């Protein structure tokens, strides 16, 4: 039994679906507050699985988290729950401080109390895995080497600062209290069930709906893209084989400028869903005002996790982006639920 937080979001949702695909008899509990980013439609296929239990609630709620831990008795906590969108953190950072910092602090404290009372061998086997981001390292220049785990933390947005703070808390709980913490710092994910506020799903859906494809600034900012299922397999690897107190960078070795990512999406759509007027979707590309404090380049050196734990990504950007575009074309019901907002009604009906 593992306890996942934020499992109704993009990466947590993919992680849970893969978890049951790989080991149908393994158990998993999911604690999620179902913010605007939480979508239980993603988990529809496993909702009635007897090995899956969903808890509606907030990671900042000490009473609830304590109760869940004593009930499900997990061998690990995997903390995906977060406010994750940089642009939202610029408009309103409060929730980022609450969930990412206060929430992680609360989870660490509840985990410490739970772990303190575990008996051996369960005590030695317990893990707290903090899912973090490459954005904590800040930005690098075009010729700089990619981020290693030793790169200093230099967060530049309210989002990345809040994630950096939560990583520091996790680190301190390991060093001070001995809580068996593992931390992963991953690059930009893409793939199925991605909320269309982020660049890739936004551009796929805007393209199909004849809307502008908004490129911030000059579009030359570079991100290192990783297919979400590769991220999920890396997390499972770190959970099983990671050294306590260590951090592992996870990335796809796929650095791309934003404008090239969007052009590639357009080319795939031109092939898979050609426009009736014969024009290219690329004509919808529109340059817009830049994001304040926009980091120019992220790049992950993922050699430590490959060398020490034997993990490397399966997908290239070319294979992963094609699968992603195809997934959005094949799943109009999920897309429609998100775009219309009806995905939020399910929670009201179910938990009124
Ligand atoms: P997401 O925004 O899609 O999902 C976040 C989930 O957390 C949602 O289901 C939401 O309802 C839940 N949540 C938010 N606040 C909560 C709270 N207070 N209590 C309980 N649940 C809460 O995020 P994501 O893209 O799936 O990212 C998951 C994790 O991975 C985050 O920690 C993020 O920082 C990290 N990360 C994301 C990426 C990426 O490219 N998306 C890359 C590296 C790391
Ligand atoms: O690097 C990991 C991070 O990747 C995660 O920690 C975050 O949770 C995740 O949201 C993502 O952050 P980014 O800011 O890099 O992702 P986003 O999809 O918002 O933007 C990707 C790039 O595209 C970035 O340089 C900003 C740019 N962009 C984004 C949007 C939404 C545009 O040019 N236009 C847009 O409309």
Short mmCIF file of C-alpha atoms and ligand atoms in Angstrom, two decimals:
data_model
loop_
_atom_site.label_atom_id
_atom_site.label_comp_id
_atom_site.label_asym_id
_atom_site.label_seq_id
_atom_site.Cartn_x
_atom_site.Cartn_y
_atom_site.Cartn_z
CA UNK A 1 0.00 0.00 0.00
CA UNK A 2 1.31 3.42 -0.97
CA UNK A 3 -0.33 6.78 -0.28
CA UNK A 4 -0.23 9.17 -3.21
CA UNK A 5 -1.15 12.84 -2.79
CA UNK A 6 -2.38 14.87 -5.76
CA UNK A 7 -3.25 11.69 -7.67
CA UNK A 8 -6.09 13.32 -9.61
CA UNK A 9 -3.66 15.68 -11.32
CA UNK A 10 -1.69 15.14 -14.51
CA UNK A 11 1.36 13.22 -13.28
CA UNK A 12 -0.25 11.64 -10.21
CA UNK A 13 -3.14 10.41 -12.38
CA UNK A 14 -0.78 8.81 -14.89
CA UNK A 15 1.21 7.33 -12.01
CA UNK A 16 -1.90 5.68 -10.51
CA UNK A 17 -3.13 4.30 -13.86
CA UNK A 18 0.31 2.82 -14.56
CA UNK A 19 0.51 1.44 -11.00
CA UNK A 20 -2.60 -0.68 -11.54
CA UNK A 21 -1.65 -1.59 -15.12
CA UNK A 22 1.63 -3.03 -13.89
CA UNK A 23 0.45 -4.62 -10.63
CA UNK A 24 -3.34 -4.98 -10.49
CA UNK A 25 -3.21 -6.49 -6.99
CA UNK A 26 -1.07 -3.73 -5.47
CA UNK A 27 -2.88 -1.26 -3.22
CA UNK A 28 -2.89 2.49 -3.45
CA UNK A 29 -4.67 5.34 -1.65
CA UNK A 30 -5.04 8.78 -3.19
CA UNK A 31 -5.50 11.97 -1.16
CA UNK A 32 -6.49 14.89 -3.36
CA UNK A 33 -8.24 18.20 -2.67
CA UNK A 34 -9.61 18.30 -6.26
CA UNK A 35 -8.61 21.85 -7.02
CA UNK A 36 -9.26 23.11 -10.57
CA UNK A 37 -6.32 20.85 -11.61
CA UNK A 38 -7.76 17.69 -10.07
CA UNK A 39 -9.87 15.60 -12.42
CA UNK A 40 -11.42 12.34 -11.26
CA UNK A 41 -12.46 11.52 -14.83
CA UNK A 42 -8.81 10.61 -15.38
CA UNK A 43 -9.21 7.84 -12.79
CA UNK A 44 -12.66 6.65 -13.91
CA UNK A 45 -11.33 3.24 -15.03
CA UNK A 46 -10.05 2.34 -11.55
CA UNK A 47 -12.63 4.11 -9.39
CA UNK A 48 -14.27 0.85 -8.31
CA UNK A 49 -11.07 -1.16 -8.03
CA UNK A 50 -11.09 -2.68 -4.50
CA UNK A 51 -7.33 -2.03 -4.24
CA UNK A 52 -7.83 1.71 -4.80
CA UNK A 53 -9.13 4.15 -2.22
CA UNK A 54 -9.80 7.85 -2.84
CA UNK A 55 -9.78 10.41 -0.03
CA UNK A 56 -11.08 13.91 -0.74
CA UNK A 57 -9.07 16.34 1.36
CA UNK A 58 -6.22 18.76 1.75
CA UNK A 59 -2.60 17.92 2.54
CA UNK A 60 -2.58 20.87 4.95
CA UNK A 61 -5.21 19.12 7.13
CA UNK A 62 -3.28 17.47 9.96
CA UNK A 63 -6.23 15.63 11.49
CA UNK A 64 -7.24 14.13 8.16
CA UNK A 65 -3.72 13.12 7.10
CA UNK A 66 -3.09 11.50 10.50
CA UNK A 67 -6.35 9.60 10.24
CA UNK A 68 -5.59 8.38 6.71
CA UNK A 69 -2.09 7.22 7.68
CA UNK A 70 -3.35 5.20 10.62
CA UNK A 71 -6.09 3.70 8.46
CA UNK A 72 -4.21 2.76 5.29
CA UNK A 73 -0.80 2.15 6.91
CA UNK A 74 1.24 2.93 3.79
CA UNK A 75 4.76 1.72 3.18
CA UNK A 76 5.40 4.97 1.32
CA UNK A 77 4.01 8.44 0.73
CA UNK A 78 4.53 9.94 -2.73
CA UNK A 79 3.86 13.66 -2.64
CA UNK A 80 2.61 14.90 -6.01
CA UNK A 81 0.11 17.39 -4.56
CA UNK A 82 1.02 20.92 -5.52
CA UNK A 83 -0.05 24.08 -7.20
CA UNK A 84 1.92 23.53 -10.40
CA UNK A 85 1.32 26.33 -12.92
CA UNK A 86 3.94 29.11 -13.07
CA UNK A 87 1.60 31.70 -14.63
CA UNK A 88 -0.97 31.18 -11.85
CA UNK A 89 1.78 31.62 -9.24
CA UNK A 90 2.58 35.01 -10.75
CA UNK A 91 -1.06 36.11 -10.63
CA UNK A 92 -1.69 34.79 -7.10
CA UNK A 93 1.05 33.10 -5.08
CA UNK A 94 -0.97 32.48 -1.88
CA UNK A 95 -2.16 28.97 -2.72
CA UNK A 96 1.37 28.03 -3.76
CA UNK A 97 2.69 28.93 -0.32
CA UNK A 98 -0.17 27.09 1.36
CA UNK A 99 -0.07 23.83 -0.58
CA UNK A 100 3.55 23.58 -1.65
CA UNK A 101 5.18 24.80 1.57
CA UNK A 102 2.65 24.47 4.41
CA UNK A 103 1.15 21.31 2.88
CA UNK A 104 4.51 19.59 2.47
CA UNK A 105 5.48 20.62 6.01
CA UNK A 106 2.27 19.09 7.32
CA UNK A 107 2.78 15.86 5.37
CA UNK A 108 6.35 15.57 6.65
CA UNK A 109 5.22 16.08 10.23
CA UNK A 110 2.39 13.56 9.94
CA UNK A 111 4.75 11.10 8.23
CA UNK A 112 7.32 11.55 10.98
CA UNK A 113 4.80 10.83 13.70
CA UNK A 114 3.48 7.77 11.82
CA UNK A 115 7.00 6.49 11.04
CA UNK A 116 8.22 6.98 14.64
CA UNK A 117 5.69 4.41 15.83
CA UNK A 118 6.29 1.84 13.07
CA UNK A 119 7.91 -1.41 14.11
CA UNK A 120 10.75 -3.07 12.21
CA UNK A 121 11.00 -4.08 9.40
CA UNK A 122 8.23 -1.63 8.39
CA UNK A 123 10.15 1.29 9.87
CA UNK A 124 13.26 0.68 7.74
CA UNK A 125 11.16 0.01 4.65
CA UNK A 126 9.11 3.24 4.87
CA UNK A 127 9.78 6.00 2.28
CA UNK A 128 8.66 9.61 1.81
CA UNK A 129 9.13 10.58 -1.82
CA UNK A 130 9.00 14.30 -2.61
CA UNK A 131 8.17 14.93 -6.27
CA UNK A 132 9.89 18.13 -7.34
CA UNK A 133 10.96 20.06 -10.39
CA UNK A 134 14.02 21.26 -12.30
CA UNK A 135 12.68 24.82 -11.93
CA UNK A 136 14.23 25.03 -8.43
CA UNK A 137 17.66 25.30 -10.13
CA UNK A 138 16.69 28.53 -11.91
CA UNK A 139 17.77 29.37 -15.43
CA UNK A 140 20.94 28.60 -17.42
CA UNK A 141 22.59 30.08 -20.50
CA UNK A 142 22.70 28.42 -23.94
CA UNK A 143 26.18 26.94 -23.47
CA UNK A 144 25.96 25.98 -19.78
CA UNK A 145 26.06 22.29 -18.84
CA UNK A 146 22.71 20.81 -17.79
CA UNK A 147 21.63 20.81 -14.12
CA UNK A 148 23.20 18.13 -11.96
CA UNK A 149 21.92 17.33 -8.46
CA UNK A 150 24.70 19.59 -7.11
CA UNK A 151 23.50 22.69 -8.96
CA UNK A 152 22.61 25.47 -6.48
CA UNK A 153 18.94 26.22 -5.88
CA UNK A 154 18.11 29.54 -7.59
CA UNK A 155 14.32 29.63 -8.02
CA UNK A 156 12.93 32.58 -9.95
CA UNK A 157 9.13 32.30 -9.83
CA UNK A 158 6.76 32.11 -6.86
CA UNK A 159 6.02 28.52 -8.00
CA UNK A 160 9.66 27.42 -8.11
CA UNK A 161 10.46 29.24 -4.86
CA UNK A 162 7.63 27.36 -3.13
CA UNK A 163 8.86 24.04 -4.55
CA UNK A 164 12.42 24.87 -3.47
CA UNK A 165 11.16 25.56 0.04
CA UNK A 166 9.35 22.22 0.17
CA UNK A 167 12.48 20.39 -1.03
CA UNK A 168 14.50 22.08 1.73
CA UNK A 169 11.95 20.95 4.31
CA UNK A 170 12.10 17.37 3.03
CA UNK A 171 15.91 17.46 3.15
CA UNK A 172 15.89 18.80 6.72
CA UNK A 173 13.41 16.14 7.88
CA UNK A 174 15.88 13.51 6.64
CA UNK A 175 18.97 15.08 8.19
CA UNK A 176 17.41 16.11 11.50
CA UNK A 177 14.85 13.42 12.20
CA UNK A 178 16.11 10.59 9.99
CA UNK A 179 12.81 10.42 8.10
CA UNK A 180 13.56 8.22 5.04
CA UNK A 181 13.16 10.91 2.40
CA UNK A 182 13.87 10.67 -1.34
CA UNK A 183 13.58 13.68 -3.67
CA UNK A 184 13.18 13.74 -7.45
CA UNK A 185 13.67 16.85 -9.60
CA UNK A 186 12.09 16.38 -12.98
CA UNK A 187 11.95 18.41 -16.17
CA UNK A 188 8.80 19.39 -18.15
CA UNK A 189 6.35 16.52 -18.55
CA UNK A 190 3.87 16.04 -21.38
CA UNK A 191 1.43 13.28 -22.32
CA UNK A 192 -2.17 12.14 -21.75
CA UNK A 193 -4.50 13.84 -19.22
CA UNK A 194 -2.48 17.10 -19.20
CA UNK A 195 -4.57 20.11 -18.15
CA UNK A 196 -4.82 22.55 -21.08
CA UNK A 197 -3.33 25.54 -19.29
CA UNK A 198 0.17 24.16 -20.03
CA UNK A 199 1.89 24.85 -23.37
CA UNK A 200 1.52 21.47 -25.11
CA UNK A 201 -2.14 20.57 -24.41
CA UNK A 202 -3.14 24.23 -24.80
CA UNK A 203 -1.63 24.38 -28.27
CA UNK A 204 -3.09 21.02 -29.37
CA UNK A 205 -6.60 22.07 -28.35
CA UNK A 206 -6.33 25.67 -29.54
CA UNK A 207 -5.09 24.44 -32.91
CA UNK A 208 -8.07 22.09 -33.30
CA UNK A 209 -10.47 24.86 -32.26
CA UNK A 210 -9.06 27.42 -34.71
CA UNK A 211 -7.71 29.61 -31.90
CA UNK A 212 -4.32 31.40 -31.69
CA UNK A 213 -1.33 29.39 -30.43
CA UNK A 214 0.20 31.86 -27.93
CA UNK A 215 4.01 31.92 -27.83
CA UNK A 216 5.50 34.02 -25.03
CA UNK A 217 8.25 36.48 -26.05
CA UNK A 218 10.47 35.23 -28.87
CA UNK A 219 9.64 31.54 -28.30
CA UNK A 220 13.32 30.66 -27.91
CA UNK A 221 13.02 29.55 -24.27
CA UNK A 222 14.24 25.99 -23.91
CA UNK A 223 12.64 23.21 -21.88
CA UNK A 224 13.77 19.58 -21.50
CA UNK A 225 10.70 17.47 -22.27
CA UNK A 226 9.92 14.08 -20.72
CA UNK A 227 6.98 11.84 -21.60
CA UNK A 228 4.90 11.49 -18.42
CA UNK A 229 5.04 7.67 -18.36
CA UNK A 230 8.83 7.85 -18.29
CA UNK A 231 8.55 10.15 -15.26
CA UNK A 232 6.24 7.63 -13.58
CA UNK A 233 8.67 4.76 -14.19
CA UNK A 234 11.52 6.88 -12.80
CA UNK A 235 9.51 7.53 -9.62
CA UNK A 236 8.83 3.81 -9.19
CA UNK A 237 12.56 3.15 -9.66
CA UNK A 238 13.59 5.75 -7.08
CA UNK A 239 10.97 4.43 -4.67
CA UNK A 240 12.35 0.89 -4.89
CA UNK A 241 16.07 1.52 -5.28
CA UNK A 242 16.84 5.14 -4.27
CA UNK A 243 19.38 5.85 -1.53
CA UNK A 244 17.85 7.56 1.49
CA UNK A 245 18.39 11.31 1.64
CA UNK A 246 19.46 11.45 -2.02
CA UNK A 247 17.99 13.55 -4.79
CA UNK A 248 17.66 12.29 -8.37
CA UNK A 249 17.32 14.47 -11.45
CA UNK A 250 14.90 13.05 -14.03
CA UNK A 251 14.85 14.26 -17.61
CA UNK A 252 14.34 13.20 -21.19
CA UNK A 253 17.53 14.50 -22.83
CA UNK A 254 15.08 16.34 -25.10
CA UNK A 255 15.87 20.05 -25.10
CA UNK A 256 13.58 22.03 -27.38
CA UNK A 257 12.79 25.71 -27.93
CA UNK A 258 9.09 26.46 -27.35
CA UNK A 259 8.54 27.62 -30.91
CA UNK A 260 9.92 24.33 -32.25
CA UNK A 261 7.66 22.32 -29.93
CA UNK A 262 4.61 24.16 -31.21
CA UNK A 263 5.69 23.85 -34.85
CA UNK A 264 6.13 20.09 -34.35
CA UNK A 265 2.62 19.80 -32.88
CA UNK A 266 1.27 21.69 -35.89
CA UNK A 267 3.10 19.39 -38.33
CA UNK A 268 1.66 16.28 -36.64
CA UNK A 269 -1.84 17.75 -36.68
CA UNK A 270 -1.43 18.72 -40.36
CA UNK A 271 -0.78 15.04 -41.02
CA UNK A 272 -3.32 13.42 -38.66
CA UNK A 273 -6.18 15.94 -38.89
CA UNK A 274 -5.56 18.10 -42.02
CA UNK A 275 -7.55 21.33 -42.20
CA UNK A 276 -10.28 21.40 -44.82
CA UNK A 277 -8.83 24.59 -46.38
CA UNK A 278 -5.43 22.90 -46.84
CA UNK A 279 -3.69 25.47 -44.63
CA UNK A 280 -1.21 24.55 -41.86
CA UNK A 281 -2.08 24.87 -38.18
CA UNK A 282 1.26 26.74 -37.90
CA UNK A 283 -0.54 29.79 -39.33
CA UNK A 284 -2.33 30.08 -35.96
CA UNK A 285 0.99 30.72 -34.11
CA UNK A 286 0.84 34.15 -32.43
CA UNK A 287 3.64 35.82 -30.48
CA UNK A 288 2.32 37.38 -27.26
CA UNK A 289 3.68 39.31 -24.25
CA UNK A 290 6.36 37.40 -22.35
CA UNK A 291 5.88 35.80 -18.91
CA UNK A 292 7.42 38.03 -16.18
CA UNK A 293 10.73 36.59 -14.96
CA UNK A 294 10.56 33.92 -17.68
CA UNK A 295 13.40 31.39 -17.25
CA UNK A 296 15.34 31.09 -20.49
CA UNK A 297 16.58 27.52 -20.38
CA UNK A 298 16.19 24.37 -18.28
CA UNK A 299 18.20 21.23 -19.00
CA UNK A 300 18.54 18.13 -16.88
CA UNK A 301 21.59 15.94 -16.53
CA UNK A 302 19.88 12.61 -15.81
CA UNK A 303 23.06 10.54 -15.66
CA UNK A 304 23.00 9.89 -11.88
CA UNK A 305 19.68 8.02 -11.96
CA UNK A 306 20.87 6.03 -15.00
CA UNK A 307 24.26 5.21 -13.48
CA UNK A 308 23.08 4.40 -9.95
CA UNK A 309 19.56 3.05 -10.43
CA UNK A 310 19.57 1.91 -14.06
CA UNK A 311 16.69 4.15 -15.21
CA UNK A 312 16.55 5.92 -18.56
CA UNK A 313 13.64 7.26 -20.61
CA UNK A 314 11.99 5.09 -23.24
CA UNK A 315 10.41 7.82 -25.39
CA UNK A 316 12.16 10.38 -27.55
CA UNK A 317 10.34 13.69 -28.02
CA UNK A 318 9.36 12.59 -31.54
CA UNK A 319 7.65 9.38 -30.35
CA UNK A 320 6.15 10.92 -27.21
CA UNK A 321 4.67 14.02 -28.84
CA UNK A 322 3.05 11.91 -31.57
CA UNK A 323 1.44 9.66 -28.94
CA UNK A 324 0.29 12.75 -27.05
CA UNK A 325 -1.34 14.44 -30.05
CA UNK A 326 -3.00 11.13 -30.96
CA UNK A 327 -4.29 10.75 -27.38
CA UNK A 328 -6.00 14.17 -27.50
CA UNK A 329 -7.58 13.27 -30.84
CA UNK A 330 -8.77 9.91 -29.47
CA UNK A 331 -10.21 11.21 -26.18
CA UNK A 332 -12.77 13.91 -27.01
CA UNK A 333 -14.89 12.99 -23.95
CA UNK A 334 -12.10 13.75 -21.46
CA UNK A 335 -11.21 16.90 -23.41
CA UNK A 336 -14.82 18.06 -23.54
CA UNK A 337 -15.21 17.55 -19.78
CA UNK A 338 -12.20 19.75 -19.12
CA UNK A 339 -12.99 22.43 -21.67
CA UNK A 340 -16.65 22.74 -20.63
CA UNK A 341 -15.80 22.54 -16.93
CA UNK A 342 -18.19 19.63 -16.45
CA UNK A 343 -15.35 17.53 -14.96
CA UNK A 344 -15.87 19.56 -11.79
CA UNK A 345 -19.50 18.51 -11.40
CA UNK A 346 -18.67 14.91 -10.65
CA UNK A 347 -17.11 15.84 -7.35
CA UNK A 348 -20.16 17.85 -6.33
CA UNK A 349 -22.50 14.94 -7.09
CA UNK A 350 -20.32 12.32 -5.46
CA UNK A 351 -19.38 14.21 -2.30
CA UNK A 352 -22.31 16.57 -1.79
P1 LIG B 1 -1.29 19.19 -11.42
O1 LIG B 1 -1.49 20.65 -11.17
O2 LIG B 1 -1.77 18.60 -12.70
O3 LIG B 1 -1.98 18.34 -10.25
C1 LIG B 1 -1.87 18.69 -8.91
C2 LIG B 1 -2.84 17.82 -8.12
O4 LIG B 1 -2.68 18.16 -6.73
C3 LIG B 1 -4.31 18.07 -8.47
O5 LIG B 1 -5.00 16.85 -8.54
C4 LIG B 1 -4.82 18.90 -7.30
O6 LIG B 1 -6.20 18.73 -7.06
C5 LIG B 1 -3.97 18.38 -6.16
N1 LIG B 1 -3.81 19.35 -5.07
C6 LIG B 1 -3.47 20.66 -5.17
N2 LIG B 1 -3.44 21.23 -3.96
C7 LIG B 1 -3.72 20.25 -3.06
C8 LIG B 1 -3.81 20.21 -1.65
N3 LIG B 1 -3.59 21.29 -0.90
N4 LIG B 1 -4.12 19.04 -1.05
C9 LIG B 1 -4.34 17.91 -1.80
N5 LIG B 1 -4.29 17.90 -3.14
C10 LIG B 1 -3.97 19.06 -3.77
O7 LIG B 1 0.27 18.93 -11.23
P2 LIG B 1 1.22 17.93 -12.01
O8 LIG B 1 1.66 18.56 -13.26
O9 LIG B 1 0.57 16.60 -12.02
O10 LIG B 1 2.47 17.92 -11.02
C11 LIG B 1 2.55 16.98 -9.95
C12 LIG B 1 3.83 17.25 -9.16
O11 LIG B 1 4.96 17.12 -10.04
C13 LIG B 1 3.91 18.65 -8.59
O12 LIG B 1 4.51 18.56 -7.33
C14 LIG B 1 4.81 19.40 -9.55
O13 LIG B 1 5.50 20.42 -8.89
C15 LIG B 1 5.74 18.30 -9.99
N6 LIG B 1 6.33 18.44 -11.34
C16 LIG B 1 5.53 18.69 -12.41
C17 LIG B 1 6.11 18.75 -13.68
C18 LIG B 1 5.27 19.01 -14.91
O14 LIG B 1 5.82 19.21 -15.98
N7 LIG B 1 3.95 19.00 -14.82
C19 LIG B 1 7.48 18.56 -13.83
C20 LIG B 1 8.26 18.31 -12.70
C21 LIG B 1 7.67 18.23 -11.46
O1 LIG B 2 10.19 22.28 -15.64
C1 LIG B 2 9.21 21.60 -14.91
C2 LIG B 2 7.97 22.46 -14.82
O2 LIG B 2 7.35 22.42 -16.10
C3 LIG B 2 7.01 22.00 -13.75
O3 LIG B 2 7.62 22.11 -12.49
C4 LIG B 2 5.72 22.83 -13.78
O4 LIG B 2 4.79 22.34 -12.85
C5 LIG B 2 5.14 22.75 -15.18
O5 LIG B 2 4.00 23.59 -15.27
C6 LIG B 2 6.16 23.16 -16.23
O6 LIG B 2 6.46 24.58 -16.11
P1 LIG B 2 6.60 25.52 -17.39
O7 LIG B 2 6.35 26.92 -17.00
O8 LIG B 2 7.89 25.23 -18.09
O9 LIG B 2 5.40 24.91 -18.29
P2 LIG B 2 4.34 25.64 -19.25
O10 LIG B 2 3.67 24.57 -20.04
O11 LIG B 2 3.50 26.61 -18.53
O12 LIG B 2 5.29 26.45 -20.24
C7 LIG B 2 6.26 25.80 -21.04
C8 LIG B 2 7.00 26.89 -21.80
O13 LIG B 2 6.11 27.46 -22.76
C9 LIG B 2 7.47 28.04 -20.93
O14 LIG B 2 8.70 28.52 -21.43
C10 LIG B 2 6.39 29.09 -21.11
C11 LIG B 2 5.92 28.86 -22.53
N1 LIG B 2 4.50 29.16 -22.81
C12 LIG B 2 3.56 28.65 -21.96
C13 LIG B 2 2.21 28.89 -22.17
C14 LIG B 2 1.17 28.36 -21.22
C15 LIG B 2 4.15 29.89 -23.93
O15 LIG B 2 5.01 30.33 -24.71
N2 LIG B 2 2.82 30.13 -24.15
C16 LIG B 2 1.84 29.67 -23.31
O16 LIG B 2 0.64 29.96 -23.56
#
